[in-house]
């Protein structure tokens, strides 16, 4: 099944992304289209999630928030078609307001039944990229009820850059929850989702997610894009050095964020 680039971003989606740092695109894929990919993604996520089988007493808040499986597109041809989909990449490019986007990486995030909240954090904390050059698509792979919900965003934090909080943890939750209250950032969520609805958020947009009190897992698939032409920045933390080696193998600070692991997924000229 081909997910063709048959849908561009609307002016409202673009202004929400620019001003608030996030937007929601309902039915970016139809439930039928998602049904063609979700079994392969969920099976691979189950098999490859690195923090899936940690004994309960050793689990950190991070492990209770979601099971994380990275780089699924390199394991499976069906998943590659989903991750490389021109429809999603075009939306990412238009929201970022760039000519083209490359793959940075993909990851499945499955919040298990009974799983805990996802602490407040900023993604660009981890990335050796300029925060303005990257965007995440987070797509629901099944219908997500209101009591589980999608992410919560602190509006406008995309324009504030690095808020100097810690990595995702109880500490980041405390740090950023305090900041949200202190600076009175409005928060918003796009709530319940149907399979194929997606949110897009900017790399510095502060976000979190609630727990999963239901008895069903909440599988979501994310694709992270980097603007074509973006350069790698000098890493200042170990997390960024780790990401550089993993997602941009062979790339160097000051050089293009465009290795063989970062194919061009959409360009306005093509
Ligand atoms: O799925 C979640 O609970 C959090 C997702 C997230 O933080 C992200 O995609 O950046």
Short mmCIF file of C-alpha atoms and ligand atoms in Angstrom, two decimals:
data_model
loop_
_atom_site.label_atom_id
_atom_site.label_comp_id
_atom_site.label_asym_id
_atom_site.label_seq_id
_atom_site.Cartn_x
_atom_site.Cartn_y
_atom_site.Cartn_z
CA UNK A 1 0.00 0.00 0.00
CA UNK A 2 1.43 3.36 -1.01
CA UNK A 3 0.99 6.38 1.26
CA UNK A 4 1.26 8.96 -1.49
CA UNK A 5 1.98 12.66 -0.95
CA UNK A 6 -1.63 13.53 -1.66
CA UNK A 7 -2.16 15.87 1.26
CA UNK A 8 -0.42 19.14 2.18
CA UNK A 9 -0.51 21.07 5.45
CA UNK A 10 -3.39 23.53 5.86
CA UNK A 11 -2.76 27.15 6.95
CA UNK A 12 -4.20 26.33 10.41
CA UNK A 13 -1.90 23.33 10.82
CA UNK A 14 1.09 25.44 9.77
CA UNK A 15 0.28 28.33 12.11
CA UNK A 16 -0.40 25.99 15.04
CA UNK A 17 2.95 24.29 14.49
CA UNK A 18 4.79 27.62 14.12
CA UNK A 19 3.14 29.42 17.06
CA UNK A 20 2.41 26.63 19.56
CA UNK A 21 5.04 24.11 18.49
CA UNK A 22 2.61 21.32 17.63
CA UNK A 23 -0.38 20.45 15.54
CA UNK A 24 -2.72 17.53 15.02
CA UNK A 25 -3.52 16.11 11.61
CA UNK A 26 -6.59 13.94 11.78
CA UNK A 27 -6.78 10.97 9.43
CA UNK A 28 -3.34 11.50 7.93
CA UNK A 29 -3.67 7.79 7.25
CA UNK A 30 -7.04 6.07 7.13
CA UNK A 31 -7.76 3.30 9.64
CA UNK A 32 -7.61 0.86 6.71
CA UNK A 33 -4.18 2.10 5.67
CA UNK A 34 -2.91 1.84 9.24
CA UNK A 35 -4.27 -1.70 9.46
CA UNK A 36 -1.92 -2.61 6.60
CA UNK A 37 1.15 -1.58 8.62
CA UNK A 38 0.27 -1.82 12.33
CA UNK A 39 0.72 -5.61 12.71
CA UNK A 40 4.28 -5.46 11.32
CA UNK A 41 5.17 -2.44 13.46
CA UNK A 42 3.65 -3.88 16.64
CA UNK A 43 5.30 -7.26 16.10
CA UNK A 44 8.70 -5.63 15.54
CA UNK A 45 8.22 -3.30 18.52
CA UNK A 46 7.43 -6.27 20.74
CA UNK A 47 10.52 -8.10 19.51
CA UNK A 48 12.98 -5.20 19.44
CA UNK A 49 12.04 -2.89 22.33
CA UNK A 50 15.21 -2.69 24.41
CA UNK A 51 13.38 -1.96 27.68
CA UNK A 52 10.57 -4.48 27.34
CA UNK A 53 11.63 -7.19 29.73
CA UNK A 54 13.07 -5.24 32.62
CA UNK A 55 11.92 -6.74 35.95
CA UNK A 56 9.30 -4.56 37.64
CA UNK A 57 11.52 -3.69 40.60
CA UNK A 58 14.28 -2.45 38.27
CA UNK A 59 12.07 -0.37 35.99
CA UNK A 60 12.65 3.35 35.97
CA UNK A 61 9.91 5.90 35.22
CA UNK A 62 11.22 5.86 31.63
CA UNK A 63 10.64 2.10 31.31
CA UNK A 64 7.13 2.33 32.75
CA UNK A 65 6.24 5.17 30.34
CA UNK A 66 6.79 3.19 27.17
CA UNK A 67 8.57 0.30 25.53
CA UNK A 68 10.88 1.82 22.95
CA UNK A 69 12.01 0.14 19.73
CA UNK A 70 14.28 2.15 17.47
CA UNK A 71 15.14 2.01 13.78
CA UNK A 72 12.37 -0.41 12.81
CA UNK A 73 12.52 0.62 9.15
CA UNK A 74 15.92 -1.06 8.83
CA UNK A 75 14.45 -4.40 9.92
CA UNK A 76 11.36 -4.79 7.79
CA UNK A 77 10.32 -3.85 4.24
CA UNK A 78 6.68 -3.17 5.20
CA UNK A 79 7.70 -0.86 8.02
CA UNK A 80 10.14 0.90 5.69
CA UNK A 81 7.27 1.82 3.37
CA UNK A 82 5.44 3.38 6.32
CA UNK A 83 8.45 5.27 7.65
CA UNK A 84 9.53 6.45 4.19
CA UNK A 85 5.96 7.46 3.21
CA UNK A 86 5.93 10.58 1.05
CA UNK A 87 2.60 11.67 2.57
CA UNK A 88 4.06 11.97 6.07
CA UNK A 89 7.35 13.49 4.88
CA UNK A 90 5.57 16.15 2.81
CA UNK A 91 3.50 17.14 5.85
CA UNK A 92 6.68 17.36 7.95
CA UNK A 93 8.43 19.53 5.33
CA UNK A 94 5.49 21.89 4.97
CA UNK A 95 5.11 22.30 8.73
CA UNK A 96 8.84 22.93 9.12
CA UNK A 97 8.61 25.30 6.14
CA UNK A 98 11.50 23.68 4.28
CA UNK A 99 11.91 22.35 0.75
CA UNK A 100 12.68 18.79 1.73
CA UNK A 101 13.16 16.44 4.68
CA UNK A 102 15.37 13.45 5.43
CA UNK A 103 14.84 10.63 7.89
CA UNK A 104 16.53 11.24 11.22
CA UNK A 105 15.16 8.04 12.76
CA UNK A 106 12.00 6.16 13.62
CA UNK A 107 10.84 4.65 16.86
CA UNK A 108 7.81 2.76 18.11
CA UNK A 109 6.60 3.81 21.55
CA UNK A 110 4.20 1.37 23.13
CA UNK A 111 2.72 2.54 26.41
CA UNK A 112 1.77 -0.76 28.00
CA UNK A 113 -1.59 -1.40 29.62
CA UNK A 114 -1.24 0.02 33.12
CA UNK A 115 1.88 1.98 32.05
CA UNK A 116 2.97 5.18 33.74
CA UNK A 117 3.08 8.79 32.55
CA UNK A 118 5.72 10.10 30.16
CA UNK A 119 7.61 12.83 32.05
CA UNK A 120 7.95 16.34 30.62
CA UNK A 121 10.95 16.63 28.31
CA UNK A 122 12.40 18.30 25.22
CA UNK A 123 13.51 16.00 22.39
CA UNK A 124 16.31 18.24 21.10
CA UNK A 125 18.10 17.64 24.41
CA UNK A 126 19.12 14.32 22.80
CA UNK A 127 19.78 15.42 19.24
CA UNK A 128 23.01 16.73 17.63
CA UNK A 129 20.85 18.98 15.46
CA UNK A 130 19.68 22.55 15.47
CA UNK A 131 16.29 22.42 17.23
CA UNK A 132 14.63 24.38 14.44
CA UNK A 133 15.55 21.79 11.84
CA UNK A 134 13.77 18.69 13.19
CA UNK A 135 10.18 17.59 13.67
CA UNK A 136 8.49 14.46 15.06
CA UNK A 137 5.41 12.78 13.69
CA UNK A 138 3.63 10.64 16.32
CA UNK A 139 0.91 8.47 14.87
CA UNK A 140 -1.68 6.42 16.76
CA UNK A 141 -1.68 2.82 15.51
CA UNK A 142 -4.96 2.01 17.22
CA UNK A 143 -7.89 4.08 18.47
CA UNK A 144 -6.78 5.78 21.68
CA UNK A 145 -9.58 6.54 24.16
CA UNK A 146 -9.83 9.80 26.13
CA UNK A 147 -8.68 8.20 29.39
CA UNK A 148 -5.37 7.26 27.74
CA UNK A 149 -5.06 10.27 25.45
CA UNK A 150 -2.22 11.61 23.36
CA UNK A 151 0.61 13.94 24.30
CA UNK A 152 0.34 17.17 26.31
CA UNK A 153 2.29 20.14 24.95
CA UNK A 154 3.46 23.36 26.58
CA UNK A 155 2.41 25.87 23.94
CA UNK A 156 5.06 28.19 22.57
CA UNK A 157 8.02 26.43 24.16
CA UNK A 158 9.27 25.65 20.64
CA UNK A 159 10.25 29.32 20.51
CA UNK A 160 12.20 29.19 23.77
CA UNK A 161 14.94 26.78 22.71
CA UNK A 162 16.81 24.78 25.34
CA UNK A 163 15.04 25.18 28.69
CA UNK A 164 18.07 23.51 30.32
CA UNK A 165 16.19 20.66 32.00
CA UNK A 166 17.49 17.14 32.58
CA UNK A 167 16.93 14.00 30.49
CA UNK A 168 13.52 12.37 30.64
CA UNK A 169 13.06 11.13 34.21
CA UNK A 170 11.39 12.03 37.50
CA UNK A 171 13.83 14.94 37.66
CA UNK A 172 12.74 16.29 34.26
CA UNK A 173 9.10 15.99 35.36
CA UNK A 174 9.79 18.05 38.50
CA UNK A 175 11.97 20.59 36.70
CA UNK A 176 9.62 21.22 33.80
CA UNK A 177 6.34 20.97 35.75
CA UNK A 178 7.77 23.72 37.97
CA UNK A 179 8.72 25.78 34.92
CA UNK A 180 5.30 25.35 33.28
CA UNK A 181 3.67 26.66 36.47
CA UNK A 182 6.22 29.45 37.02
CA UNK A 183 6.12 30.74 33.46
CA UNK A 184 2.39 30.02 33.07
CA UNK A 185 2.87 28.21 29.77
CA UNK A 186 -0.55 27.24 28.43
CA UNK A 187 -0.76 23.48 27.94
CA UNK A 188 -2.85 21.65 25.39
CA UNK A 189 -3.57 18.18 24.17
CA UNK A 190 -5.25 16.78 21.10
CA UNK A 191 -6.89 14.15 23.29
CA UNK A 192 -8.38 10.95 22.00
CA UNK A 193 -7.16 9.70 18.63
CA UNK A 194 -8.33 7.43 15.92
CA UNK A 195 -5.81 5.06 14.28
CA UNK A 196 -4.05 7.17 11.61
CA UNK A 197 -4.42 10.52 13.41
CA UNK A 198 -1.03 12.11 14.01
CA UNK A 199 0.52 14.92 15.98
CA UNK A 200 3.62 16.78 14.83
CA UNK A 201 5.83 18.62 17.31
CA UNK A 202 8.97 20.70 17.07
CA UNK A 203 12.25 19.57 18.55
CA UNK A 204 12.20 22.06 21.47
CA UNK A 205 8.48 21.78 22.22
CA UNK A 206 8.13 20.69 25.83
CA UNK A 207 5.80 17.71 26.07
CA UNK A 208 4.60 14.85 28.28
CA UNK A 209 1.90 12.19 28.21
CA UNK A 210 -0.48 10.74 30.78
CA UNK A 211 -0.50 7.14 32.05
CA UNK A 212 -2.37 4.26 30.44
CA UNK A 213 -5.02 3.21 32.95
CA UNK A 214 -6.69 0.96 30.37
CA UNK A 215 -6.18 -2.77 29.88
CA UNK A 216 -4.91 -2.33 26.29
CA UNK A 217 -1.45 -1.33 25.08
CA UNK A 218 -1.17 2.06 23.35
CA UNK A 219 1.07 1.58 20.31
CA UNK A 220 2.32 4.73 18.58
CA UNK A 221 4.81 5.01 15.74
CA UNK A 222 7.03 8.04 15.42
CA UNK A 223 9.11 9.27 12.52
CA UNK A 224 11.60 12.04 13.14
CA UNK A 225 12.61 14.18 10.18
CA UNK A 226 15.48 16.59 9.68
CA UNK A 227 15.44 19.38 7.11
CA UNK A 228 17.38 18.62 3.95
CA UNK A 229 20.51 20.78 4.12
CA UNK A 230 20.66 20.85 7.95
CA UNK A 231 24.08 20.45 9.53
CA UNK A 232 25.20 18.47 12.56
CA UNK A 233 25.95 20.64 15.60
CA UNK A 234 28.81 20.08 18.06
CA UNK A 235 27.37 17.71 20.69
CA UNK A 236 27.43 19.11 24.21
CA UNK A 237 26.13 16.03 26.03
CA UNK A 238 26.67 12.27 25.94
CA UNK A 239 23.10 11.73 24.77
CA UNK A 240 23.83 13.81 21.66
CA UNK A 241 27.09 11.93 21.04
CA UNK A 242 25.18 8.66 21.31
CA UNK A 243 22.51 9.84 18.85
CA UNK A 244 25.15 11.12 16.44
CA UNK A 245 26.83 7.71 16.29
CA UNK A 246 23.54 5.83 16.05
CA UNK A 247 21.42 7.90 13.70
CA UNK A 248 24.01 9.84 11.69
CA UNK A 249 26.84 7.28 11.40
CA UNK A 250 29.95 8.91 10.01
CA UNK A 251 28.55 12.45 10.07
CA UNK A 252 30.64 15.14 11.76
CA UNK A 253 29.83 18.44 13.50
CA UNK A 254 29.51 21.16 10.88
CA UNK A 255 28.85 18.59 8.15
CA UNK A 256 25.53 17.64 6.58
CA UNK A 257 22.98 15.58 8.52
CA UNK A 258 22.70 13.29 5.51
CA UNK A 259 24.27 9.84 5.78
CA UNK A 260 23.04 6.68 4.08
CA UNK A 261 20.78 6.27 7.14
CA UNK A 262 19.13 9.61 6.38
CA UNK A 263 17.51 9.24 2.97
CA UNK A 264 15.69 12.16 1.41
CA UNK A 265 12.02 11.30 1.93
CA UNK A 266 10.38 14.25 0.24
CA UNK A 267 11.42 17.32 -1.71
CA UNK A 268 9.18 19.98 -3.21
CA UNK A 269 11.13 19.81 -6.46
CA UNK A 270 10.67 16.09 -7.00
O1 LIG B 1 4.44 8.34 23.44
C1 LIG B 1 4.74 8.97 24.45
O2 LIG B 1 4.25 8.72 25.55
C2 LIG B 1 5.72 10.10 24.38
C3 LIG B 1 6.20 10.37 23.00
C4 LIG B 1 7.26 11.41 22.91
O3 LIG B 1 7.72 11.94 23.88
C5 LIG B 1 7.77 11.77 21.57
O4 LIG B 1 7.37 11.18 20.56
O5 LIG B 1 8.61 12.69 21.49
#
